[in-house]
Short mmCIF file of C-alpha atoms in Angstrom, two decimals:
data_model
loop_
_atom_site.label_atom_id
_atom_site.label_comp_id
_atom_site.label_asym_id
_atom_site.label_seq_id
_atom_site.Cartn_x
_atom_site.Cartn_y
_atom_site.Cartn_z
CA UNK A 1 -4.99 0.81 17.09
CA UNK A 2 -5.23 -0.98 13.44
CA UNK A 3 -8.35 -2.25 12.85
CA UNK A 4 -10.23 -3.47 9.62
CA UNK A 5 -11.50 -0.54 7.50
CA UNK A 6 -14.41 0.24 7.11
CA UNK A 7 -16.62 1.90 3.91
CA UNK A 8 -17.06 4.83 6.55
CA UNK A 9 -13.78 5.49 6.48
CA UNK A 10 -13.16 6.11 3.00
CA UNK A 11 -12.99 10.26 3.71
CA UNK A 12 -10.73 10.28 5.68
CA UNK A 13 -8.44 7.31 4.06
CA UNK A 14 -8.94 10.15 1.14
CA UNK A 15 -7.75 12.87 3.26
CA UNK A 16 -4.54 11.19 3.09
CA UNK A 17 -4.32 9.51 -0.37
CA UNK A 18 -5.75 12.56 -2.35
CA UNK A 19 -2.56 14.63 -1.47
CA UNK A 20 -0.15 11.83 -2.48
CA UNK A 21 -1.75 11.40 -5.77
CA UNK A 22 -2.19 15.29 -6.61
CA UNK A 23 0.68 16.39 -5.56
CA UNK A 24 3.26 13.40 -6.05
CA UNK A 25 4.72 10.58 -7.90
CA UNK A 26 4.72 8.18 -4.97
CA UNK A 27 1.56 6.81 -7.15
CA UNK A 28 1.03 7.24 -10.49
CA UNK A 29 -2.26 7.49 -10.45
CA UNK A 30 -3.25 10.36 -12.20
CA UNK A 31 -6.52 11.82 -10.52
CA UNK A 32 -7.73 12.24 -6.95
CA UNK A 33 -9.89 8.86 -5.69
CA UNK A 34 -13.69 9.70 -4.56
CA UNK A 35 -14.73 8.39 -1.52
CA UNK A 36 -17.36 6.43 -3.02
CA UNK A 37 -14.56 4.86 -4.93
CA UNK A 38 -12.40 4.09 -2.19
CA UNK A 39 -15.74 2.82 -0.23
CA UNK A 40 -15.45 0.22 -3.25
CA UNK A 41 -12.16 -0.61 -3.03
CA UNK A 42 -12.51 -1.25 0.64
CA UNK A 43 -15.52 -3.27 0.24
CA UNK A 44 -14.19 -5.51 -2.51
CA UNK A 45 -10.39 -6.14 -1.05
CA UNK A 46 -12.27 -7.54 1.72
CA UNK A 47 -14.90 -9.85 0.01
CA UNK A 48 -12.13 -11.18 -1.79
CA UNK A 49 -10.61 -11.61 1.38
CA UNK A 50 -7.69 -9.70 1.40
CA UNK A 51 -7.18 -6.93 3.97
CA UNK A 52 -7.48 -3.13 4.46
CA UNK A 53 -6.89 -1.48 7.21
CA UNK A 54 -6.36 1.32 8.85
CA UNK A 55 -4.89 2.86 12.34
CA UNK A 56 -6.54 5.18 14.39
CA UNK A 57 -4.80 7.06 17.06
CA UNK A 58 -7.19 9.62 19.20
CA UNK A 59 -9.92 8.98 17.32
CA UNK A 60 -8.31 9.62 14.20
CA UNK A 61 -7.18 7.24 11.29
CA UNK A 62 -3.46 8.33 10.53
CA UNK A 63 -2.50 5.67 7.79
CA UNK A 64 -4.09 2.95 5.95
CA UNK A 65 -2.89 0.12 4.27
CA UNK A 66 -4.37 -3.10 2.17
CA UNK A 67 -2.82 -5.98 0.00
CA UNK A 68 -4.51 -7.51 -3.31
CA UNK A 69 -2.90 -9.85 -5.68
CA UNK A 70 -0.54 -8.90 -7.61
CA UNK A 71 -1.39 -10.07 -11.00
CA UNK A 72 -4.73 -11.60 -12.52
CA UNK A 73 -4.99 -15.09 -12.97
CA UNK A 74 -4.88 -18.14 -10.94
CA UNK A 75 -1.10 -18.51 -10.92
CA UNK A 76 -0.40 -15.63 -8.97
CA UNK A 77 -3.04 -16.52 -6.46
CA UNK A 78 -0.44 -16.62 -3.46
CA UNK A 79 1.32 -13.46 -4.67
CA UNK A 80 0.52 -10.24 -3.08
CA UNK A 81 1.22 -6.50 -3.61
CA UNK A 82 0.46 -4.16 -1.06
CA UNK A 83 0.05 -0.18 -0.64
CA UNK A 84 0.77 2.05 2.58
CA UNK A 85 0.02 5.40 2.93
CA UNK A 86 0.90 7.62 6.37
CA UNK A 87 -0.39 10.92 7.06
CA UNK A 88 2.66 13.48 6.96
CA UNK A 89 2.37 13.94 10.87
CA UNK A 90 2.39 10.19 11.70
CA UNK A 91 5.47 9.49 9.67
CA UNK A 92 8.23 8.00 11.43
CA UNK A 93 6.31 7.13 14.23
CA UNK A 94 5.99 3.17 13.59
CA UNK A 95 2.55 3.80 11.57
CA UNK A 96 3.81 2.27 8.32
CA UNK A 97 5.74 -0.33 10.38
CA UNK A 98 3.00 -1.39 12.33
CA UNK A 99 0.49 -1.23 8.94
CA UNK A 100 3.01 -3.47 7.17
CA UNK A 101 3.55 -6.07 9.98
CA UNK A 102 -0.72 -6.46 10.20
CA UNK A 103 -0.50 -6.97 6.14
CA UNK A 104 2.41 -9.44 6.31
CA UNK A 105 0.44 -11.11 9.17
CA UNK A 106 -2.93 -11.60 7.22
CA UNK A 107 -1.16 -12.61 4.09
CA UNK A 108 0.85 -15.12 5.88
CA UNK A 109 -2.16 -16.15 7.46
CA UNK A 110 -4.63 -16.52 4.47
CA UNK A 111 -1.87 -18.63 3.00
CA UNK A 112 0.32 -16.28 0.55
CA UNK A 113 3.79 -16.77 -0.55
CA UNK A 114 4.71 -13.60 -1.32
CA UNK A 115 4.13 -9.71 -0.45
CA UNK A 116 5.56 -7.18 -3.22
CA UNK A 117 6.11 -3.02 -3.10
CA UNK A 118 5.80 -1.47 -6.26
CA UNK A 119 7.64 1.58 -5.73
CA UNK A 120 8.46 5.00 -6.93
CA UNK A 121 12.70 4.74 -7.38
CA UNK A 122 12.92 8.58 -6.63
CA UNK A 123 10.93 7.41 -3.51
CA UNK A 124 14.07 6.80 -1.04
CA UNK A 125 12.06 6.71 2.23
CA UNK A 126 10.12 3.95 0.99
CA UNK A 127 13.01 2.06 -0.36
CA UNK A 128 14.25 2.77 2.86
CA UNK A 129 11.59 1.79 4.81
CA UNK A 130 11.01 -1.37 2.94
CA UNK A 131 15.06 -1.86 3.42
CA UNK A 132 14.19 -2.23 6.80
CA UNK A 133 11.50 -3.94 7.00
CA UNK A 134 13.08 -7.15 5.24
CA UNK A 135 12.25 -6.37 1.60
CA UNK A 136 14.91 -7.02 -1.26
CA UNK A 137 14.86 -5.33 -4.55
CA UNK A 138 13.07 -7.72 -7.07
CA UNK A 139 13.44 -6.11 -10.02
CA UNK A 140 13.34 -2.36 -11.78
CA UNK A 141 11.23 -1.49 -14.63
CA UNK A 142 12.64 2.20 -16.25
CA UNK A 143 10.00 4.83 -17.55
CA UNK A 144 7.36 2.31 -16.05
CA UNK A 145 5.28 5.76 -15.35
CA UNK A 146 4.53 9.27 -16.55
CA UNK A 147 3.53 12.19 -14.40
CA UNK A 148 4.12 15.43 -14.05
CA UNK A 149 5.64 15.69 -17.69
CA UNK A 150 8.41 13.11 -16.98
CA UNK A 151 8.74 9.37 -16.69
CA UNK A 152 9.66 7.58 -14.13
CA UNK A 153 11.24 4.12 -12.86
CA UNK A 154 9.34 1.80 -10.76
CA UNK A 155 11.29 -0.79 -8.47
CA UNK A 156 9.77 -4.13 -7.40
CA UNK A 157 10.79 -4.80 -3.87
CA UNK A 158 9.67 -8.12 -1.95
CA UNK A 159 9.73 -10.30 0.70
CA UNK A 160 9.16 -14.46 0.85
CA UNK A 161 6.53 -14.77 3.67
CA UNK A 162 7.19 -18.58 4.24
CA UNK A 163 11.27 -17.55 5.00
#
């Protein structure tokens, strides 16, 4: 079940982030997230009124997703960029699809044009799983990040939610 997330969430949604981030350069974010920090996050995506969300399955959220805009400033205002994250034992079982499709759906129906993945390159499944899901490869920005003592490329990927 996906469902709205709530600020009571925010240990578990960092029972699956905090991994990622440690341990990989799926994000580049260099330090674990607290869960008072992701209780902000959550609380401020949605009084801006974009979404975050997570599904549950058994009792127990599996993935989470949200969407903010992509840039600052008023001219980006109907341009989104979005972030999914699956714990390892719900991947591949339509988590992540079913995340994306709720975030495409609010976008689309708050009125945005546009919803982008900013994405590791070395990252195939995502490229992958954005392949499938419709997304084209916008753009590629080389050495964008550092971690873990190397640099690495970051690949736009998007899809025109009015098409």
């Amino acid at each position: 079940m996906i469902r709205d997330s709530r600020v009571g969430d925010a240990a578990a949604i960092a029972a699956i982030w905090n991994p990622i981030i440690r341990d990989t350069a799926i994000t580049f974010w260099p330090s674990e997230r607290g869960e008072a920090e992701i209780a902000q996050i959550i609380a401020e995506r949605q009084r801006q009124g974009f979404a975050h969300l997570v599904m549950e399955a058994d009792g127990a959220i599996i993935g989470f997703a949200s969407y903010a805009q992509f840039r600052g400033g008023g001219g980006y205002a109907h341009s989104m960029e979005h972030t999914i994250h699956v714990a390892p034992e719900a991947r591949g079982t339509g988590t992540g699809r079913a995340l994306l499709i709720a975030l495409e759906d609010h976008a689309r129906a708050a009125g945005h044009r546009l919803m982008i993945g900013a994405i590791t390159a070395s990252n195939a499944r995502s490229v992958r799983f954005h392949d499938r899901m419709g997304y084209a490869q916008w753009g590629r920005i080389p050495a964008a990040g550092w971690k873990f003592g190397t640099f690495h490329d970051l690949i736009f990927m998007g899809k025109d939610l009015a098409a």
